[in-house]
C-alpha positions as a printed NumPy array, in Angstrom:
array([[123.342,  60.516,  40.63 ],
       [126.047,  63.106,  40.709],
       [125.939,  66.759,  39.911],
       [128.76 ,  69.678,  39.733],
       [127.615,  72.812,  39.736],
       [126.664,  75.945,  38.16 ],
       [126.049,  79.882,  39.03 ],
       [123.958,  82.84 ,  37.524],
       [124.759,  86.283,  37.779],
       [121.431,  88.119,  39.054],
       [119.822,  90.104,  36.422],
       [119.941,  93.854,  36.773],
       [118.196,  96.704,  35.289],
       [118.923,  95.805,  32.28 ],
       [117.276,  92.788,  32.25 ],
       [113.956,  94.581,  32.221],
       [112.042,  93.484,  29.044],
       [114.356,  91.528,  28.08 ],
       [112.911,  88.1  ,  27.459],
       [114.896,  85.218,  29.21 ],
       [114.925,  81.625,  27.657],
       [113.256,  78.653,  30.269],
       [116.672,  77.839,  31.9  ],
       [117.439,  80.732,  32.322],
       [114.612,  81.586,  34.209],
       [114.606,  78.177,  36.393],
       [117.827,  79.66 ,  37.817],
       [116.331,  82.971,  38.512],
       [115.355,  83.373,  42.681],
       [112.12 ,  83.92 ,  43.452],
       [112.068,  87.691,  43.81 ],
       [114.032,  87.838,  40.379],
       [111.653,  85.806,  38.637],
       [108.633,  87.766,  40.215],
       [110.476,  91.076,  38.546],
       [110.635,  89.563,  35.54 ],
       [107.168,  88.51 ,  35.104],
       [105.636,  91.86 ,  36.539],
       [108.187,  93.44 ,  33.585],
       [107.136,  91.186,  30.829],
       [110.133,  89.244,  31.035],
       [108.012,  86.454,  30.82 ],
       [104.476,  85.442,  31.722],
       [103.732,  82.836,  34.57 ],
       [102.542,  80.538,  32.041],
       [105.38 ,  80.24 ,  30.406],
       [107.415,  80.089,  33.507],
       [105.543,  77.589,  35.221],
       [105.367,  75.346,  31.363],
       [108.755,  75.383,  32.039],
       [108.619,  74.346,  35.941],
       [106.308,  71.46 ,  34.776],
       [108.883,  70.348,  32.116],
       [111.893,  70.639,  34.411],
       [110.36 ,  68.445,  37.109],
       [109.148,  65.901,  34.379],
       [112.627,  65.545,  33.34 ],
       [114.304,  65.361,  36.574],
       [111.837,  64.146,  39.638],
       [111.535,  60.92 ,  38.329],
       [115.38 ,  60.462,  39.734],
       [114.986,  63.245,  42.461],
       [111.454,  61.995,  43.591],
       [110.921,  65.743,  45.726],
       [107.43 ,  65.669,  44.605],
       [104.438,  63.458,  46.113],
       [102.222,  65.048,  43.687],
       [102.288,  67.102,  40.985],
       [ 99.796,  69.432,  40.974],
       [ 99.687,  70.557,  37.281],
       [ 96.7  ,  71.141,  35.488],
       [ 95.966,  73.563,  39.156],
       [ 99.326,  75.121,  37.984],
       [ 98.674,  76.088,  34.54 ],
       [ 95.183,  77.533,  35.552],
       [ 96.415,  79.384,  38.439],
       [ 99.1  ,  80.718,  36.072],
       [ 96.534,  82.062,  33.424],
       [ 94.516,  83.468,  35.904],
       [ 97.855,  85.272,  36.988],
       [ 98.585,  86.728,  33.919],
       [ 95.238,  88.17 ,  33.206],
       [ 95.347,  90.026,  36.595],
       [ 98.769,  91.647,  35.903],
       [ 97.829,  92.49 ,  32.195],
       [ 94.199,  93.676,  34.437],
       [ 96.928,  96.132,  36.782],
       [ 96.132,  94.013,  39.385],
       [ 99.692,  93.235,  41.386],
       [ 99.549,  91.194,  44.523],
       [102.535,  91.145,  45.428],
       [106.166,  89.614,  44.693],
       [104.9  ,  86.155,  44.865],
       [102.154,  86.852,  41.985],
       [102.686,  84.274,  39.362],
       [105.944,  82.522,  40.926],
       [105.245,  78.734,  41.555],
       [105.827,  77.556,  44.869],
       [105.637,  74.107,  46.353],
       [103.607,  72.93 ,  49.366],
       [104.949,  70.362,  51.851],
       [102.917,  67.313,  51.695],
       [101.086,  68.045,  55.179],
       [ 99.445,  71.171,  54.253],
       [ 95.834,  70.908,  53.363],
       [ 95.159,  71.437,  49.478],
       [ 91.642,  71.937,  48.852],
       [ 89.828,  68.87 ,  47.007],
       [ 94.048,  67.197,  46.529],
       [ 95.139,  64.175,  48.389],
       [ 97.064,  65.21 ,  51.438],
       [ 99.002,  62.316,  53.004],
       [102.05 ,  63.791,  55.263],
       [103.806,  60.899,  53.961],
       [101.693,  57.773,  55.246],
       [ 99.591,  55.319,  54.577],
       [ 96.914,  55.814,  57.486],
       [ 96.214,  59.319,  55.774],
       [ 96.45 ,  58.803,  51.898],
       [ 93.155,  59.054,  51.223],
       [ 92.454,  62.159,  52.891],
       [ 91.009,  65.257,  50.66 ],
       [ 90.384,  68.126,  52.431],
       [ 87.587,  70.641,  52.216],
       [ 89.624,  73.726,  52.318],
       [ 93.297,  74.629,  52.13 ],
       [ 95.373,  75.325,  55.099],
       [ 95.839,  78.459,  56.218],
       [ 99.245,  79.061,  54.837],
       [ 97.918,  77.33 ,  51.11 ],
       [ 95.393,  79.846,  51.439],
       [ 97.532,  82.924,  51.969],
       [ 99.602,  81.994,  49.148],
       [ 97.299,  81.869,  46.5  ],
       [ 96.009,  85.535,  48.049],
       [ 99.43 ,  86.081,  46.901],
       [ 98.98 ,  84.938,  43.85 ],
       [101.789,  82.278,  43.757],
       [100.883,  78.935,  41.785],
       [100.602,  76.192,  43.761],
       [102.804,  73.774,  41.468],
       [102.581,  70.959,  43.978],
       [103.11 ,  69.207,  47.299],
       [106.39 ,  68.008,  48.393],
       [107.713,  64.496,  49.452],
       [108.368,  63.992,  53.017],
       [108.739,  61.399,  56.134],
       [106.299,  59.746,  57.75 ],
       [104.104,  61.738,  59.79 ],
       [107.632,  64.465,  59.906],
       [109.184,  62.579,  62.181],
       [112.687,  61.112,  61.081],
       [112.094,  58.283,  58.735],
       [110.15 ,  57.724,  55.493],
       [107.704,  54.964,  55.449],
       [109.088,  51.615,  53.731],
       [106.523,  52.637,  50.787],
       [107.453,  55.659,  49.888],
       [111.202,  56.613,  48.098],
       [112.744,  59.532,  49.456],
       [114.066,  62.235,  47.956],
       [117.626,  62.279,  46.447],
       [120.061,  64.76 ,  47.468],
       [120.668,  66.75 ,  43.728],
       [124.143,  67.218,  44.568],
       [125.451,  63.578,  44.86 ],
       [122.913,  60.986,  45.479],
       [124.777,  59.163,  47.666],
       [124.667,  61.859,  50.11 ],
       [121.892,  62.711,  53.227],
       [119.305,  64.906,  51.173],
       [117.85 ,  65.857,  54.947],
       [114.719,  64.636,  57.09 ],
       [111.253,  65.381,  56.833],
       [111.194,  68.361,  54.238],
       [114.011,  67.42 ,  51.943],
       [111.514,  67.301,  49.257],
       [110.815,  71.177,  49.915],
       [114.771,  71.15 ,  49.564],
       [115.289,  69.181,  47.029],
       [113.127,  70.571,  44.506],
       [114.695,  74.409,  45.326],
       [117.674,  73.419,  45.074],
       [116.7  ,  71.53 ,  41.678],
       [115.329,  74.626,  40.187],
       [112.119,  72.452,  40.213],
       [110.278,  75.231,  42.389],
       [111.024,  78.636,  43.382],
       [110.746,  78.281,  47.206],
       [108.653,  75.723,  49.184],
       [106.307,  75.741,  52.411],
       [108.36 ,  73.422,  54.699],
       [108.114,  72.517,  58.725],
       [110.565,  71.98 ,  61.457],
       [110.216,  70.463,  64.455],
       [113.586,  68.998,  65.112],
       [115.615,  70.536,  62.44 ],
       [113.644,  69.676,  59.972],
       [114.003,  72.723,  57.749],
       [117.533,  73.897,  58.938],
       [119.338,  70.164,  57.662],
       [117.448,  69.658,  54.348],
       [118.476,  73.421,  53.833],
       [122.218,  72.576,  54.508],
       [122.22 ,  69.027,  53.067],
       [121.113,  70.785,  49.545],
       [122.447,  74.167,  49.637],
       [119.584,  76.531,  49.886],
       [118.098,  78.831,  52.605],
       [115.932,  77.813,  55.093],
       [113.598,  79.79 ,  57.483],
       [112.358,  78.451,  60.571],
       [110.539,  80.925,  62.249],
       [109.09 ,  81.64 ,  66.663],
       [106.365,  79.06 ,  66.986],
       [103.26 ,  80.759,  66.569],
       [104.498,  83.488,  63.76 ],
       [102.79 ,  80.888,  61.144],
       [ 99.242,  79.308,  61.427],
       [ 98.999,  75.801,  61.824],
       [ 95.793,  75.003,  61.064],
       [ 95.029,  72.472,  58.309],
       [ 98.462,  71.549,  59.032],
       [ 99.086,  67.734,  59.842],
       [100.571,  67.667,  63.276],
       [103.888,  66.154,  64.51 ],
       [104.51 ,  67.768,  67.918],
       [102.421,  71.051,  68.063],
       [104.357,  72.47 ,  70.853],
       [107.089,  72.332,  68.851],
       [106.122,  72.358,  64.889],
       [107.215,  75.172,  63.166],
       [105.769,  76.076,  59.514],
       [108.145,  77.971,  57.579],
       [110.189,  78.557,  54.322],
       [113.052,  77.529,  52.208],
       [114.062,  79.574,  49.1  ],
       [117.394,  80.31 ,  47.359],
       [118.378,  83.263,  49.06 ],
       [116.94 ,  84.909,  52.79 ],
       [114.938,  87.468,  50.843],
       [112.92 ,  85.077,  48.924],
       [112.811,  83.324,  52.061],
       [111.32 ,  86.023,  54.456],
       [109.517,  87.422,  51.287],
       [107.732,  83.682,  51.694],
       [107.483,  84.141,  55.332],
       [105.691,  88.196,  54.968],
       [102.902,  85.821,  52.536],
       [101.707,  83.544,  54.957],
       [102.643,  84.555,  58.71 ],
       [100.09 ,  86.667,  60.942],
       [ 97.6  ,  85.866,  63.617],
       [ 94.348,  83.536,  62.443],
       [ 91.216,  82.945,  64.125],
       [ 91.373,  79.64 ,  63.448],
       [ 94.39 ,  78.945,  65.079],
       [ 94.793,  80.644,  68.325],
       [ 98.068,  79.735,  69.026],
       [ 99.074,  82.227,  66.101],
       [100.433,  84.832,  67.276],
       [ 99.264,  88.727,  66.776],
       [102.508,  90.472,  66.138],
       [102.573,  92.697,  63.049],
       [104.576,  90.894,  59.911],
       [107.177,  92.979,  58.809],
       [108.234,  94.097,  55.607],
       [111.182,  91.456,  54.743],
       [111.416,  93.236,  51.044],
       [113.027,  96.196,  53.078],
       [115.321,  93.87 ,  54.191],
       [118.05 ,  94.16 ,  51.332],
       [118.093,  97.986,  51.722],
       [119.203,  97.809,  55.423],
       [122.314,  96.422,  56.087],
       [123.821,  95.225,  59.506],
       [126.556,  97.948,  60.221],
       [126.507,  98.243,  63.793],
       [124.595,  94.636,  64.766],
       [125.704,  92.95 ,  67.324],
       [126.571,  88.79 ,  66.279],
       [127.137,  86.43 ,  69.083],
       [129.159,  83.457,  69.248],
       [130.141,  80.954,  71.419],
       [133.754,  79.945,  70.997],
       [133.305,  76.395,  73.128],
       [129.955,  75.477,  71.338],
       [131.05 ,  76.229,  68.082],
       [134.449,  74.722,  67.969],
       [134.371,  71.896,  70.542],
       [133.463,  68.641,  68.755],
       [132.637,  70.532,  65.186],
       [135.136,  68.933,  62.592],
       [137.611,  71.523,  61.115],
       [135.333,  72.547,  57.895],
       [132.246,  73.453,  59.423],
       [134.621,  75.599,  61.792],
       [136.542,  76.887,  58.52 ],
       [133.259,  77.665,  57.441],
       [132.447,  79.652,  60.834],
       [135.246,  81.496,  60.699],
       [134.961,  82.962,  56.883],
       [131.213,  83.742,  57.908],
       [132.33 ,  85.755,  60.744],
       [135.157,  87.54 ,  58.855],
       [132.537,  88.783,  56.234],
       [129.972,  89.795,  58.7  ],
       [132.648,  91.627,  60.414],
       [133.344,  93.121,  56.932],
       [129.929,  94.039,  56.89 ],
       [130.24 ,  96.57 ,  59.759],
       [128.635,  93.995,  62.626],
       [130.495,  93.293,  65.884],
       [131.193,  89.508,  66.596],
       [130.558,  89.463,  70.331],
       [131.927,  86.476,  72.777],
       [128.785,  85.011,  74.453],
       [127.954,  81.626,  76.909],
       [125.24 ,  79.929,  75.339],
       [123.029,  78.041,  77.908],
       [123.608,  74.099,  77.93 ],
       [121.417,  72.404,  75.31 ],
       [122.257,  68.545,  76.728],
       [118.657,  68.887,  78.651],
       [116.927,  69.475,  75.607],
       [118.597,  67.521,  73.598],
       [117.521,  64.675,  76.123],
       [114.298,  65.695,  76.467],
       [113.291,  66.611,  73.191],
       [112.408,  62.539,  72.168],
       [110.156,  62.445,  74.782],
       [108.523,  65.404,  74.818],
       [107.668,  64.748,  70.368],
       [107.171,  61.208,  71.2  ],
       [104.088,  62.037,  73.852],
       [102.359,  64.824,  71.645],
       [102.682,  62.353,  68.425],
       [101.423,  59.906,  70.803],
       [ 98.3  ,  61.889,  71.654],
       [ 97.98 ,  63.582,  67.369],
       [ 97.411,  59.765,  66.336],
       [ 95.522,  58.388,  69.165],
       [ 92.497,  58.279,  67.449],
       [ 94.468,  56.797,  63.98 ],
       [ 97.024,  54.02 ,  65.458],
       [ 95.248,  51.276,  67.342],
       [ 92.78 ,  50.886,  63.954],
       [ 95.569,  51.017,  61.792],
       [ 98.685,  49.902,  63.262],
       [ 99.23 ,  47.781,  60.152],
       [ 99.583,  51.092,  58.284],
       [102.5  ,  52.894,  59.902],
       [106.1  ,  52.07 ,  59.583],
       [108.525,  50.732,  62.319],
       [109.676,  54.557,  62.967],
       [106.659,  56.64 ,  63.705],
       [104.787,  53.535,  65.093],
       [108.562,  53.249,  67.821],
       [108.49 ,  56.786,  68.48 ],
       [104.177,  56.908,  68.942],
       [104.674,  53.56 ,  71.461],
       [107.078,  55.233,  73.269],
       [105.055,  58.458,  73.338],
       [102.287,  56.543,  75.559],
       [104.624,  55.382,  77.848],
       [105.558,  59.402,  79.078],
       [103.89 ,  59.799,  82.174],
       [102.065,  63.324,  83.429],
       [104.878,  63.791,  85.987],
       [107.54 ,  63.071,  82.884],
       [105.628,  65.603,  80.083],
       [105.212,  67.936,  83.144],
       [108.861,  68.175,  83.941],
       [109.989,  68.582,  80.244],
       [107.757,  71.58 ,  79.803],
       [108.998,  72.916,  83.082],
       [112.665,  72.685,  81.925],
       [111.662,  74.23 ,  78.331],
       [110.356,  77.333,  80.106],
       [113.243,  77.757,  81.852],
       [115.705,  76.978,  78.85 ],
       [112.793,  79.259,  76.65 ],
       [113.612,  82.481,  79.36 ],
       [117.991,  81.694,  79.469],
       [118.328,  82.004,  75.747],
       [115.612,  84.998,  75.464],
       [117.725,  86.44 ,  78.133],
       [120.901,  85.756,  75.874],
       [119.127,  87.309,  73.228],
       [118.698,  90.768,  74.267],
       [122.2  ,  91.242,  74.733],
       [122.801,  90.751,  70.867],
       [121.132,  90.575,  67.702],
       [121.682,  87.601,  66.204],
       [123.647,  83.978,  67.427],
       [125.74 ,  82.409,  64.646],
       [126.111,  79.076,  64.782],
       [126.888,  75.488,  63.005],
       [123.378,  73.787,  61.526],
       [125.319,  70.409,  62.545],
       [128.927,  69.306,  63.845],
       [130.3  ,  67.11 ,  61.118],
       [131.073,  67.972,  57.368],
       [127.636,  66.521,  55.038],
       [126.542,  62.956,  56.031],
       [126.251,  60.373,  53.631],
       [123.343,  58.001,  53.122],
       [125.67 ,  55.191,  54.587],
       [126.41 ,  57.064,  57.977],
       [122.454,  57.813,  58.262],
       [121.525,  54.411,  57.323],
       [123.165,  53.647,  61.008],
       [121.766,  56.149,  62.943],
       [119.103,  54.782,  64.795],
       [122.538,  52.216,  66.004],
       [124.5  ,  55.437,  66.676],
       [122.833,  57.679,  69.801],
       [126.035,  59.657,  70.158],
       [125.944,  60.274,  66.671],
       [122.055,  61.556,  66.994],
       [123.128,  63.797,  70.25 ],
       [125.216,  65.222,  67.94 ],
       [123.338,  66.101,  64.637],
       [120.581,  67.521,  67.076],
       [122.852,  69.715,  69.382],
       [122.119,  72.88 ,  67.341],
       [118.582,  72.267,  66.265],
       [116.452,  70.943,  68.572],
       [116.85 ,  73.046,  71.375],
       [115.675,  76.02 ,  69.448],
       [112.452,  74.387,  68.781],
       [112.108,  73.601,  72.172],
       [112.602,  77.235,  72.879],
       [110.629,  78.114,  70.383],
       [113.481,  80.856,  68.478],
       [113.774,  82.004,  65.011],
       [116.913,  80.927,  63.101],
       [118.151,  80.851,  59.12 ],
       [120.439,  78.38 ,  57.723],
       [122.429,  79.733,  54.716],
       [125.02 ,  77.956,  52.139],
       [128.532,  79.271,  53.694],
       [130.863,  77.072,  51.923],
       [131.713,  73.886,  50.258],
       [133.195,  70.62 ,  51.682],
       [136.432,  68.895,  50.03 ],
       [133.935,  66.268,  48.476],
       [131.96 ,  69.281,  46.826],
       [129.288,  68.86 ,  48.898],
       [127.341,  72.392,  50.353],
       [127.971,  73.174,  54.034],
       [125.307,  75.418,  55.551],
       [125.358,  77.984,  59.158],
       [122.8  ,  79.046,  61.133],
       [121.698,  82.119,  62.59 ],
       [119.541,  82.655,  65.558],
       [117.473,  85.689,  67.071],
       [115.16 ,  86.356,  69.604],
       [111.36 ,  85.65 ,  69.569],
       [109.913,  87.373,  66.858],
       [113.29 ,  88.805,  64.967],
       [112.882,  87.372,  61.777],
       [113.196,  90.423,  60.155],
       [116.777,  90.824,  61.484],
       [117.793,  87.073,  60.307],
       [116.566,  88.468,  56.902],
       [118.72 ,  91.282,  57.37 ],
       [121.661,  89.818,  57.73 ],
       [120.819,  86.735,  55.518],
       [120.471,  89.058,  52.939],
       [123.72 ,  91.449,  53.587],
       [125.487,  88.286,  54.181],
       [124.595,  86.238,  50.442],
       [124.902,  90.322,  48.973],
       [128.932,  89.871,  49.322],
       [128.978,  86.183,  49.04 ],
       [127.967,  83.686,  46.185],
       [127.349,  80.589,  47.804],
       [123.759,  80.657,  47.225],
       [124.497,  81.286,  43.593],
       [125.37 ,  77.458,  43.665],
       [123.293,  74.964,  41.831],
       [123.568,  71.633,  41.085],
       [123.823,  70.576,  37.432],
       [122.313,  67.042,  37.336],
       [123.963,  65.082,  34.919]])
């Protein structure tokens, strides 16, 4: 499958009232399309009719979606419309469909996180972030494809999703569905996780914006675990607002998961009326350049020219050495998924694929002494780049060395450790520390493939990654991209 691509201009003012065929709507962001069903632009039935159609025509080839969810759909979408014809408005989210990643609980709907030791699990209530949305009033359209367990491999069974820009590139790891179908207009933003870049490369594989946000900001409970020292439930959308509009929905502490965290959610919507004159950018010149291929540095250095444009000052910084983490960040996932499927595996090791079942066997082999250590060296890596953090605003960075990967290069990866070392040297480390970042389009490779960057901030800064997300894809048009499937 190949695709070229295609851009919109955003609808202004005048737009208002105006009613806007089905495709052109698809191609709307989220926020826009929100605006234009709060205006009677359209009416969430009608937009999510012509969700349901897109994805019929196109998943069968794409395969984003596990599950479709959409007789759920249309009624959520009628039941939409009546409240805004009522007055009732909950929000920007209110009658935009949005698309769950396959290991958040849906009330009374298969959830599977990709295996075969869980697909017959229905849960009795939604997870807390499934919850929050439909409080929001998005519609639930349906739950995303992913890897097995979200670690880095899809289980033989299942056929992962296909990159819409050229199928025979990398479409990401364990939420390229959530990806996948944004990028494929077949959703307006999805509820994806991260854990070792597992938003930030689906996001820059397929040319959309990804959120990962400080562990604890989002609830994890009725979450399938990975790792949950270092799972991170967040967003990807087409643009940072819709992104941290996503994030505002479902973030906020949770009695029934204390490890959420009690900081006030800002208000991301103020983000696009801020601006970053004056904010102070770090970069490291020796971890940005050394070993990243000449287009991902192009693509550095046009980012930092506009944010420089933008009135922010690009300051010279030392980042703290990431080989430690990079090291320890197999063991320390392989020893919590070791301990989230204790009670699953030995019954059913028939039922797990060569990947997770590797990575949980090696898990059980991490002593005490070993765990103990990594967490000990986390803390202190946590504290250095916290440190780093208050000296500037925001860290730009590449989401990975090399220009997009191809399914061929990835098919040898597990043969390759240098070649892993590298595609996790600016990912992993911030899960281990725990730190907000947002990967934005910022460019195009020479085989027309979308190159992504990353921005990172200190615990809790999301709203400032939104910021400057926002200011960022206001003078660029990158995220204006789609692919035309053909």
């Amino acid at each position: 499958m190949e695709a070229d691509f295609l851009m919109h201009a955003i609808p202004g003012s005048e737009a208002v009232g105006m009613v806007m065929t089905s495709a052109d709507l698809t191609l709307l962001t989220l926020t826009e399309v929100g605006d234009t069903i709060r205006n009677g632009g359209t009416s969430s039935l009608a937009i999510t009719k012509a969700q349901l159609h897109l994805i019929s025509d196109l998943d069968p080839d794409l395969h984003a979606y596990s599950q479709v969810m959409e007789a759920r759909a249309l009624e959520q979408a009628k039941t939409a419309d009546e409240e805004l014809a009522a007055g009732c408005y909950r929000g920007p989210l209110h009658g935009v469909p949005i698309a769950v990643k396959d290991l958040c609980w849906v009330e009374g709907q298969r959830t599977r996180a990709g295996t075969l030791v869980h697909q017959n699990f229905i849960p009795d209530e939604d997870a807390t972030v499934v919850r929050r949305l439909k409080q929001a009033g998005a519609i639930i359209i349906g739950m995303t494809q992913m890897t097995e367990g979200a670690y880095s491999d899809y289980h033989p069974a299942i056929t992962p999703p296909v990159n819409p820009w050229n199928g025979d590139y990398w479409a990401g790891i364990s939420s390229s569905g959530s990806a996948v179908a944004t990028a494929a207009g077949l959703c307006f933003g999805a509820i994806a996780s991260d854990t070792g870049g597992s938003i930030r490369w689906p996001s820059a594989a397929n040319g959309v914006t990804g959120l990962k946000p400080t562990w604890g900001r989002v609830s994890r409970h009725g979450v399938f675990d990975l790792a949950p020292s270092l799972d991170h439930i967040g967003t990807i959308a087409r643009s940072a607002i819709d992104a941290g509009v996503m994030l505002g929905a479902i973030a906020g502490s949770d009695p029934k998961d204390p490890t959420a965290a009690a900081q006030p959610v800002p208000d991301f919507c103020s983000a696009s009326r801020s601006g970053i004159d004056g904010l102070r950018i770090g970069f490291d010149p020796r971890l940005n350049s050394e070993d990243v291929e000449p287009q991902t540095r192009a693509a550095l250095a046009a980012a930092t020219a506009v944010f420089s444009d933008l009135g922010a000052h690009m300051v010279e910084i030392t980042f703290p050495d990431v080989r430690q983490m990079i090291a320890d960040w197999v063991p320390n996932c392989a020893a919590e998924a070791a301990v989230v499927h204790e009670r699953y595996f030995a019954k059913n090791r028939a039922l797990y694929g060569p990947i997770l079942a590797g990575v949980i066997e090696m898990g059980k082999a991490v002593s005490e002494a070993e765990y103990q250590q990594i967490l000990l060296r986390r803390a202190i890596f946590r504290a250095e780049v916290e440190v780093l953090c208050a000296t500037v605003d925001l860290i730009l960075t590449p989401v990975q060395p090399f220009a997009p990967l191809t399914l061929a290069a990835i098919a040898t990866l597990g043969e390759q450790p240098d070649l892993i070392a590298r595609l996790q040297r600016f990912t992993c480390p911030l899960d281990m520390s725990g730190h907000p970042a947002l990967t934005f389009p910022a460019g195009i490779a020479k085989d027309g493939m979308p190159i992504g960057l990353q921005l990172l901030a200190g615990h809790f800064r999301e709203l400032t990654l939104v910021r400057a997300g926002a200011a960022f894809q206001g003078r660029t048009a990158w995220h204006q991209r789609h692919p035309r499937i053909s």
